């Protein structure tokens, strides 16, 4: 993988694919970690006199413009962090983008509107993706891949564009890959992985593979309820992936066969509704009332999880244990985060939400060996999968 230093970028238009997929509350950014992580590469290019065209996605708008997912607030924040205005294009490859790029001066930075407003970005049809990639590539002369959180996506801006332009990996991608490599080489055991979060169907896929690598797998968050249901327990109105129950039963058998310790919550906070001030009670994980939903792991589970992390040699954590954005349901996530801070293991936190949780809960970022900007991306890397965004940069 070439890095930035190999190109003379002065006066050239450089397209930077960043991951600026930050959590928003309306148009207020609630955690700017991914924007901050993208600054070094963008600043370095601007300082070298490049005309920097940043592109990124936000949320999952499914191929059409939707003001709810506009990157406009991100452009503003990026400008504040850079200490220089970031010119915002109100479309991705249309008139606005072309005008903005044409007017860029050496050392200036522009941000294009959300890539996923264009159906070509995520299309499974190679020809459609390639057609969009051509338009994106036409905006620049050099491509820099720095959106680590999206390198597992075979999307036009991640995979197809670098195949069309001279390309290099950005500083963030290089740094992330360096750390994650340590988790695939000879790692210190026991190796424990903690999984949680709400993108359940995304993550169920990785479990089969992880079972061949880990000593312990701790499951909390939205995913846990599908595991509890697969064991035949009532989960009430908790998040449930009904179509994946069989697959999860398979994982339970596989874990038993391989001697992997699969740790599930033993109690949960069962709430009357999905709300900050919802009423809740602590119930056994095997007895969630039919009219309630689990929004966090309970106190006994927190202790159990912490004990399974205390003597680990390596821990990878992806996904909050509950709805940490609501104070009342943040205790499980806090307990896991604190267990990692206290442990002497090599600890890696992966994922936008987990990283945001660490900061929101006020835990010291230097209490972890590494906080990755990629959740799905770091998981897939650890599984040993080939990541389209890295393949393209290596080509
Ligand atoms: C993420 O938030 O995990 C990355 O930005 C990728 O987003 P995606 O899961 O919607 O592809
Ligand atoms: Mg994620």
Short mmCIF file of C-alpha atoms and ligand atoms in Angstrom, two decimals:
data_model
loop_
_atom_site.label_atom_id
_atom_site.label_comp_id
_atom_site.label_asym_id
_atom_site.label_seq_id
_atom_site.Cartn_x
_atom_site.Cartn_y
_atom_site.Cartn_z
CA UNK A 1 0.00 0.00 0.00
CA UNK A 2 1.45 3.35 -1.02
CA UNK A 3 1.08 6.15 1.46
CA UNK A 4 0.58 9.84 0.98
CA UNK A 5 4.24 10.76 0.88
CA UNK A 6 4.69 9.09 -2.48
CA UNK A 7 2.75 11.73 -4.41
CA UNK A 8 3.58 15.26 -5.24
CA UNK A 9 0.16 16.78 -4.69
CA UNK A 10 0.86 20.49 -5.00
CA UNK A 11 -1.74 22.11 -7.22
CA UNK A 12 -3.41 18.78 -7.91
CA UNK A 13 -7.00 17.80 -7.17
CA UNK A 14 -6.97 15.01 -4.60
CA UNK A 15 -10.13 13.06 -3.80
CA UNK A 16 -10.07 11.85 -0.19
CA UNK A 17 -12.55 9.14 0.79
CA UNK A 18 -13.09 9.70 4.51
CA UNK A 19 -15.49 8.10 6.99
CA UNK A 20 -17.41 11.04 8.43
CA UNK A 21 -20.39 8.93 9.47
CA UNK A 22 -20.98 10.59 12.83
CA UNK A 23 -23.99 10.35 15.14
CA UNK A 24 -26.40 13.28 14.80
CA UNK A 25 -29.22 14.61 16.91
CA UNK A 26 -31.15 16.66 14.35
CA UNK A 27 -28.29 18.58 12.79
CA UNK A 28 -26.14 18.60 15.93
CA UNK A 29 -23.14 16.25 15.88
CA UNK A 30 -23.11 14.27 19.13
CA UNK A 31 -19.64 12.77 18.66
CA UNK A 32 -17.10 14.18 16.22
CA UNK A 33 -14.49 11.44 16.73
CA UNK A 34 -14.50 10.31 13.12
CA UNK A 35 -14.16 13.87 11.85
CA UNK A 36 -11.20 14.48 14.14
CA UNK A 37 -9.63 11.20 13.03
CA UNK A 38 -9.87 12.36 9.40
CA UNK A 39 -8.19 15.71 9.98
CA UNK A 40 -4.48 14.70 9.84
CA UNK A 41 -4.64 13.41 6.27
CA UNK A 42 -6.77 16.30 5.02
CA UNK A 43 -4.58 18.86 6.76
CA UNK A 44 -1.38 17.29 5.45
CA UNK A 45 -2.68 17.39 1.89
CA UNK A 46 -3.89 20.98 2.21
CA UNK A 47 -0.57 22.02 3.77
CA UNK A 48 1.20 20.50 0.78
CA UNK A 49 -0.88 22.67 -1.54
CA UNK A 50 -3.32 20.07 -2.81
CA UNK A 51 -6.87 20.99 -3.80
CA UNK A 52 -8.61 18.61 -1.45
CA UNK A 53 -11.99 17.17 -2.39
CA UNK A 54 -13.37 15.14 0.50
CA UNK A 55 -16.15 12.61 -0.06
CA UNK A 56 -17.99 10.56 2.57
CA UNK A 57 -21.30 8.96 3.51
CA UNK A 58 -23.68 9.60 6.38
CA UNK A 59 -26.25 7.06 7.54
CA UNK A 60 -28.12 4.88 5.09
CA UNK A 61 -30.22 7.11 2.81
CA UNK A 62 -30.54 4.35 0.17
CA UNK A 63 -29.62 6.06 -3.06
CA UNK A 64 -31.64 9.24 -2.93
CA UNK A 65 -31.19 12.73 -1.51
CA UNK A 66 -32.63 13.16 1.98
CA UNK A 67 -31.95 16.34 3.96
CA UNK A 68 -31.91 14.30 7.18
CA UNK A 69 -28.62 12.77 6.03
CA UNK A 70 -26.95 15.88 4.65
CA UNK A 71 -23.24 16.29 5.35
CA UNK A 72 -23.68 20.07 5.70
CA UNK A 73 -23.21 20.03 9.52
CA UNK A 74 -20.12 17.89 9.04
CA UNK A 75 -18.61 20.40 6.58
CA UNK A 76 -19.02 23.09 9.22
CA UNK A 77 -17.39 21.01 11.97
CA UNK A 78 -14.56 19.90 9.69
CA UNK A 79 -13.89 23.55 8.90
CA UNK A 80 -13.73 24.40 12.61
CA UNK A 81 -11.25 21.58 13.25
CA UNK A 82 -9.10 22.55 10.27
CA UNK A 83 -9.28 26.23 11.11
CA UNK A 84 -10.25 27.02 7.53
CA UNK A 85 -13.53 27.12 5.64
CA UNK A 86 -14.60 23.88 4.01
CA UNK A 87 -16.55 24.61 0.86
CA UNK A 88 -19.66 22.43 0.72
CA UNK A 89 -21.08 21.04 -2.53
CA UNK A 90 -24.82 20.45 -2.34
CA UNK A 91 -24.64 17.43 -4.64
CA UNK A 92 -22.19 14.58 -5.15
CA UNK A 93 -21.11 14.74 -8.79
CA UNK A 94 -23.57 17.28 -10.21
CA UNK A 95 -23.32 20.95 -11.07
CA UNK A 96 -22.58 22.09 -7.55
CA UNK A 97 -19.76 19.57 -7.08
CA UNK A 98 -18.21 20.48 -10.42
CA UNK A 99 -18.38 24.21 -9.75
CA UNK A 100 -16.94 23.83 -6.27
CA UNK A 101 -14.07 21.69 -7.48
CA UNK A 102 -13.31 24.03 -10.38
CA UNK A 103 -13.08 27.02 -8.05
CA UNK A 104 -10.80 25.31 -5.50
CA UNK A 105 -7.44 26.98 -4.91
CA UNK A 106 -4.25 25.25 -3.81
CA UNK A 107 -4.54 24.30 -0.13
CA UNK A 108 -8.33 24.63 -0.04
CA UNK A 109 -10.69 21.90 1.12
CA UNK A 110 -14.15 21.01 -0.19
CA UNK A 111 -16.66 18.40 0.96
CA UNK A 112 -19.14 16.76 -1.40
CA UNK A 113 -22.70 15.93 -0.31
CA UNK A 114 -23.45 12.42 1.00
CA UNK A 115 -22.19 9.78 -1.46
CA UNK A 116 -25.17 7.57 -0.66
CA UNK A 117 -27.57 10.08 -2.21
CA UNK A 118 -26.38 8.51 -5.48
CA UNK A 119 -27.73 5.03 -6.31
CA UNK A 120 -24.45 4.12 -8.02
CA UNK A 121 -22.44 4.33 -4.79
CA UNK A 122 -23.74 1.14 -3.16
CA UNK A 123 -25.11 -0.67 -6.21
CA UNK A 124 -24.46 -4.41 -6.46
CA UNK A 125 -24.48 -3.96 -10.23
CA UNK A 126 -20.84 -3.53 -11.23
CA UNK A 127 -21.72 -1.46 -14.31
CA UNK A 128 -23.89 0.99 -12.35
CA UNK A 129 -21.21 1.39 -9.73
CA UNK A 130 -18.53 1.86 -12.34
CA UNK A 131 -20.57 4.55 -14.14
CA UNK A 132 -20.87 6.54 -10.92
CA UNK A 133 -17.21 5.91 -10.09
CA UNK A 134 -16.20 7.45 -13.44
CA UNK A 135 -18.00 10.68 -12.56
CA UNK A 136 -16.46 10.81 -9.11
CA UNK A 137 -12.99 10.06 -10.43
CA UNK A 138 -13.39 12.81 -13.04
CA UNK A 139 -13.39 15.36 -10.20
CA UNK A 140 -9.78 14.60 -9.25
CA UNK A 141 -6.34 13.49 -10.37
CA UNK A 142 -5.29 11.48 -7.33
CA UNK A 143 -7.27 9.35 -4.85
CA UNK A 144 -6.51 8.91 -1.17
CA UNK A 145 -8.36 6.19 0.73
CA UNK A 146 -8.71 7.20 4.36
CA UNK A 147 -12.22 6.07 5.31
CA UNK A 148 -11.20 3.09 7.38
CA UNK A 149 -14.74 2.59 8.76
CA UNK A 150 -16.00 1.89 5.23
CA UNK A 151 -13.19 -0.23 3.74
CA UNK A 152 -15.33 -3.37 4.14
CA UNK A 153 -17.90 -1.97 1.73
CA UNK A 154 -17.56 -2.70 -1.98
CA UNK A 155 -18.84 0.75 -2.86
CA UNK A 156 -17.91 2.99 -5.77
CA UNK A 157 -16.01 5.54 -3.68
CA UNK A 158 -14.22 2.83 -1.72
CA UNK A 159 -13.44 0.24 -4.35
CA UNK A 160 -14.02 1.42 -7.92
CA UNK A 161 -12.58 4.95 -7.85
CA UNK A 162 -9.10 3.94 -6.62
CA UNK A 163 -8.92 1.53 -9.53
CA UNK A 164 -9.35 4.50 -11.87
CA UNK A 165 -6.87 6.97 -10.35
CA UNK A 166 -3.33 6.92 -8.95
CA UNK A 167 -4.00 6.11 -5.32
CA UNK A 168 -2.55 6.04 -1.84
CA UNK A 169 -3.69 5.12 1.66
CA UNK A 170 -4.29 7.98 4.07
CA UNK A 171 -2.69 8.23 7.50
CA UNK A 172 -5.75 6.88 9.33
CA UNK A 173 -6.03 3.76 7.20
CA UNK A 174 -2.32 3.03 7.61
CA UNK A 175 -2.50 3.47 11.39
CA UNK A 176 -5.63 1.33 11.79
CA UNK A 177 -4.25 -1.53 9.74
CA UNK A 178 -1.02 -1.49 11.70
CA UNK A 179 -2.82 -2.01 15.01
CA UNK A 180 -5.31 -4.57 13.77
CA UNK A 181 -2.51 -6.63 12.30
CA UNK A 182 -1.34 -7.21 15.85
CA UNK A 183 -4.68 -8.88 16.57
CA UNK A 184 -4.26 -11.34 13.75
CA UNK A 185 -0.62 -12.27 14.30
CA UNK A 186 0.30 -14.03 17.51
CA UNK A 187 -1.92 -12.50 20.11
CA UNK A 188 -1.89 -12.92 23.87
CA UNK A 189 -4.52 -15.35 25.14
CA UNK A 190 -7.13 -15.71 26.44
CA UNK A 191 -8.61 -13.75 23.54
CA UNK A 192 -12.01 -12.34 24.39
CA UNK A 193 -14.35 -10.58 22.00
CA UNK A 194 -17.31 -8.55 23.26
CA UNK A 195 -20.07 -7.90 20.76
CA UNK A 196 -23.10 -5.69 21.10
CA UNK A 197 -24.84 -2.92 19.24
CA UNK A 198 -27.92 -2.67 17.14
CA UNK A 199 -26.73 -3.61 13.62
CA UNK A 200 -27.56 -7.21 14.50
CA UNK A 201 -27.82 -8.80 11.09
CA UNK A 202 -24.51 -7.20 10.03
CA UNK A 203 -22.71 -8.72 12.96
CA UNK A 204 -24.28 -12.16 13.17
CA UNK A 205 -22.32 -12.91 10.04
CA UNK A 206 -18.98 -12.46 11.74
CA UNK A 207 -19.71 -14.75 14.66
CA UNK A 208 -19.22 -18.02 12.81
CA UNK A 209 -15.75 -16.93 11.85
CA UNK A 210 -14.86 -15.48 15.24
CA UNK A 211 -15.70 -18.81 16.88
CA UNK A 212 -12.66 -20.30 15.17
CA UNK A 213 -10.37 -17.64 16.67
CA UNK A 214 -11.50 -16.60 20.14
CA UNK A 215 -11.46 -18.22 23.57
CA UNK A 216 -14.40 -16.25 24.87
CA UNK A 217 -17.26 -14.51 23.14
CA UNK A 218 -19.38 -12.17 25.22
CA UNK A 219 -22.65 -11.05 23.69
CA UNK A 220 -24.68 -8.08 24.88
CA UNK A 221 -26.64 -5.27 23.29
CA UNK A 222 -29.36 -5.80 20.72
CA UNK A 223 -27.80 -9.03 19.52
CA UNK A 224 -28.16 -10.85 22.83
CA UNK A 225 -31.93 -11.19 22.50
CA UNK A 226 -31.69 -13.28 19.37
CA UNK A 227 -29.36 -15.60 21.29
CA UNK A 228 -31.73 -15.79 24.24
CA UNK A 229 -34.66 -16.46 21.91
CA UNK A 230 -32.64 -19.14 20.12
CA UNK A 231 -32.34 -20.91 23.47
CA UNK A 232 -36.11 -20.84 23.75
CA UNK A 233 -36.57 -17.91 26.12
CA UNK A 234 -39.20 -15.20 25.93
CA UNK A 235 -37.63 -11.85 24.96
CA UNK A 236 -40.79 -9.74 24.94
CA UNK A 237 -40.52 -6.74 22.65
CA UNK A 238 -36.72 -6.72 22.62
CA UNK A 239 -34.80 -6.41 19.35
CA UNK A 240 -35.11 -9.80 17.68
CA UNK A 241 -33.79 -11.18 14.40
CA UNK A 242 -36.38 -13.91 13.85
CA UNK A 243 -35.00 -15.05 10.51
CA UNK A 244 -31.63 -15.74 12.08
CA UNK A 245 -32.67 -17.98 14.96
CA UNK A 246 -31.50 -21.13 13.21
CA UNK A 247 -28.17 -19.62 12.39
CA UNK A 248 -27.73 -18.55 16.00
CA UNK A 249 -28.60 -22.06 17.22
CA UNK A 250 -25.82 -23.24 14.95
CA UNK A 251 -23.41 -20.81 16.64
CA UNK A 252 -24.39 -22.09 20.07
CA UNK A 253 -23.63 -25.66 19.01
CA UNK A 254 -20.42 -24.69 17.29
CA UNK A 255 -19.18 -22.80 20.36
CA UNK A 256 -19.88 -25.81 22.57
CA UNK A 257 -18.12 -28.11 20.14
CA UNK A 258 -15.03 -25.91 19.94
CA UNK A 259 -14.84 -25.21 23.65
CA UNK A 260 -15.39 -21.47 23.12
CA UNK A 261 -16.95 -19.91 26.16
CA UNK A 262 -20.05 -18.08 24.93
CA UNK A 263 -21.21 -15.64 27.58
CA UNK A 264 -24.73 -14.19 27.46
CA UNK A 265 -26.43 -11.73 29.81
CA UNK A 266 -28.00 -13.34 32.87
CA UNK A 267 -30.18 -10.34 33.67
CA UNK A 268 -31.44 -7.32 31.76
CA UNK A 269 -33.12 -3.96 32.31
CA UNK A 270 -36.58 -4.59 30.92
CA UNK A 271 -38.28 -1.32 29.95
CA UNK A 272 -41.87 -0.45 29.12
CA UNK A 273 -40.83 1.48 26.02
CA UNK A 274 -37.82 2.72 24.06
CA UNK A 275 -37.38 6.04 25.83
CA UNK A 276 -34.95 7.96 28.00
CA UNK A 277 -37.37 7.99 30.94
CA UNK A 278 -38.98 4.59 30.37
CA UNK A 279 -39.95 2.62 33.46
CA UNK A 280 -37.89 -0.52 33.87
CA UNK A 281 -37.09 -3.39 36.18
CA UNK A 282 -34.19 -5.79 36.46
CA UNK A 283 -35.33 -9.26 35.39
CA UNK A 284 -33.63 -12.56 34.68
CA UNK A 285 -32.56 -12.77 31.06
CA UNK A 286 -34.56 -15.97 30.85
CA UNK A 287 -37.77 -14.30 32.01
CA UNK A 288 -38.31 -11.03 30.13
CA UNK A 289 -42.00 -10.06 30.43
CA UNK A 290 -43.84 -10.23 27.11
CA UNK A 291 -44.76 -6.54 27.15
CA UNK A 292 -41.24 -5.28 27.89
CA UNK A 293 -38.02 -4.76 26.00
CA UNK A 294 -34.45 -5.21 27.16
CA UNK A 295 -32.54 -1.94 26.88
CA UNK A 296 -29.37 -2.84 28.79
CA UNK A 297 -27.63 -5.75 30.47
CA UNK A 298 -28.32 -5.96 34.19
CA UNK A 299 -26.01 -5.67 37.22
CA UNK A 300 -25.24 -9.38 37.52
CA UNK A 301 -24.36 -9.52 33.83
CA UNK A 302 -22.04 -6.54 34.23
CA UNK A 303 -20.14 -8.37 36.95
CA UNK A 304 -20.08 -11.55 34.92
CA UNK A 305 -18.77 -9.78 31.82
CA UNK A 306 -16.13 -7.88 33.81
CA UNK A 307 -14.92 -11.14 35.36
CA UNK A 308 -14.54 -12.71 31.92
CA UNK A 309 -12.42 -9.76 30.79
CA UNK A 310 -10.28 -9.37 33.90
CA UNK A 311 -7.70 -12.04 33.02
CA UNK A 312 -7.85 -11.83 29.23
CA UNK A 313 -4.66 -11.24 27.25
CA UNK A 314 -6.40 -9.58 24.33
CA UNK A 315 -9.83 -7.98 24.14
CA UNK A 316 -11.67 -6.65 21.14
CA UNK A 317 -14.91 -4.83 21.85
CA UNK A 318 -17.48 -3.80 19.29
CA UNK A 319 -20.94 -2.46 20.03
CA UNK A 320 -22.59 -0.98 23.14
CA UNK A 321 -24.26 -3.29 25.68
CA UNK A 322 -27.43 -1.23 25.79
CA UNK A 323 -28.95 2.07 24.75
CA UNK A 324 -26.07 4.06 26.25
CA UNK A 325 -27.40 7.30 24.77
CA UNK A 326 -30.05 7.11 27.51
CA UNK A 327 -28.41 7.62 30.92
CA UNK A 328 -30.57 4.96 32.61
CA UNK A 329 -29.46 2.32 30.11
CA UNK A 330 -25.76 3.17 29.87
CA UNK A 331 -24.56 1.14 32.87
CA UNK A 332 -23.80 -2.06 30.94
CA UNK A 333 -21.71 -0.26 28.36
CA UNK A 334 -19.92 1.66 31.09
CA UNK A 335 -19.15 -1.57 32.97
CA UNK A 336 -17.56 -3.18 29.90
CA UNK A 337 -15.61 -0.02 29.08
CA UNK A 338 -14.33 0.19 32.67
CA UNK A 339 -13.36 -3.47 32.65
CA UNK A 340 -11.25 -2.80 29.56
CA UNK A 341 -9.61 0.25 31.12
CA UNK A 342 -8.74 -1.78 34.21
CA UNK A 343 -7.47 -4.82 32.39
CA UNK A 344 -3.86 -5.30 31.43
CA UNK A 345 -4.84 -6.91 28.16
CA UNK A 346 -4.17 -5.44 24.73
CA UNK A 347 -7.54 -3.75 24.30
CA UNK A 348 -9.10 -2.57 21.07
CA UNK A 349 -12.40 -0.75 20.82
CA UNK A 350 -13.89 -0.94 17.34
CA UNK A 351 -16.76 1.00 15.94
CA UNK A 352 -18.33 4.38 15.70
CA UNK A 353 -20.85 3.73 18.46
CA UNK A 354 -18.51 2.03 20.92
CA UNK A 355 -15.92 4.75 20.47
CA UNK A 356 -18.60 7.41 20.88
CA UNK A 357 -19.80 5.62 24.03
CA UNK A 358 -16.31 5.67 25.53
CA UNK A 359 -16.12 9.42 25.04
CA UNK A 360 -19.70 10.13 26.07
CA UNK A 361 -19.23 8.21 29.31
CA UNK A 362 -16.13 10.27 30.00
CA UNK A 363 -13.67 7.37 30.02
CA UNK A 364 -10.05 8.16 29.23
CA UNK A 365 -9.26 7.38 25.60
CA UNK A 366 -5.73 6.43 26.62
CA UNK A 367 -7.17 3.72 28.88
CA UNK A 368 -7.45 1.57 25.74
CA UNK A 369 -4.64 0.26 23.56
CA UNK A 370 -6.48 1.43 20.45
CA UNK A 371 -9.83 2.98 19.59
CA UNK A 372 -10.69 2.14 16.01
CA UNK A 373 -12.95 4.31 13.86
CA UNK A 374 -14.30 1.18 12.16
CA UNK A 375 -16.74 -1.31 13.65
CA UNK A 376 -17.78 -3.58 10.81
CA UNK A 377 -14.47 -2.89 9.08
CA UNK A 378 -12.32 -3.90 12.05
CA UNK A 379 -14.45 -6.98 12.71
CA UNK A 380 -14.14 -8.14 9.12
CA UNK A 381 -10.42 -7.48 9.21
CA UNK A 382 -10.11 -9.65 12.31
CA UNK A 383 -12.10 -12.38 10.61
CA UNK A 384 -9.42 -12.45 7.95
CA UNK A 385 -11.78 -11.34 5.19
CA UNK A 386 -10.45 -9.40 2.25
CA UNK A 387 -11.64 -5.83 2.50
CA UNK A 388 -12.50 -4.24 -0.86
CA UNK A 389 -11.18 -0.82 0.15
CA UNK A 390 -7.80 -2.25 1.13
CA UNK A 391 -7.62 -4.51 -1.91
CA UNK A 392 -8.15 -1.50 -4.17
CA UNK A 393 -5.46 0.50 -2.38
CA UNK A 394 -3.02 -2.37 -2.71
CA UNK A 395 -3.67 -2.78 -6.42
C1 LIG B 1 -20.04 2.57 10.05
O1 LIG B 1 -20.64 3.44 10.67
O2 LIG B 1 -19.92 1.42 10.48
C2 LIG B 1 -19.35 2.93 8.76
O3 LIG B 1 -19.39 4.30 8.54
C3 LIG B 1 -19.98 2.17 7.63
O4 LIG B 1 -21.34 2.47 7.57
P1 LIG B 1 -22.39 1.34 7.09
O5 LIG B 1 -22.37 0.26 8.13
O6 LIG B 1 -23.72 2.03 6.98
O7 LIG B 1 -21.89 0.83 5.74
MG1 LIG B 2 -20.58 0.70 12.66
#
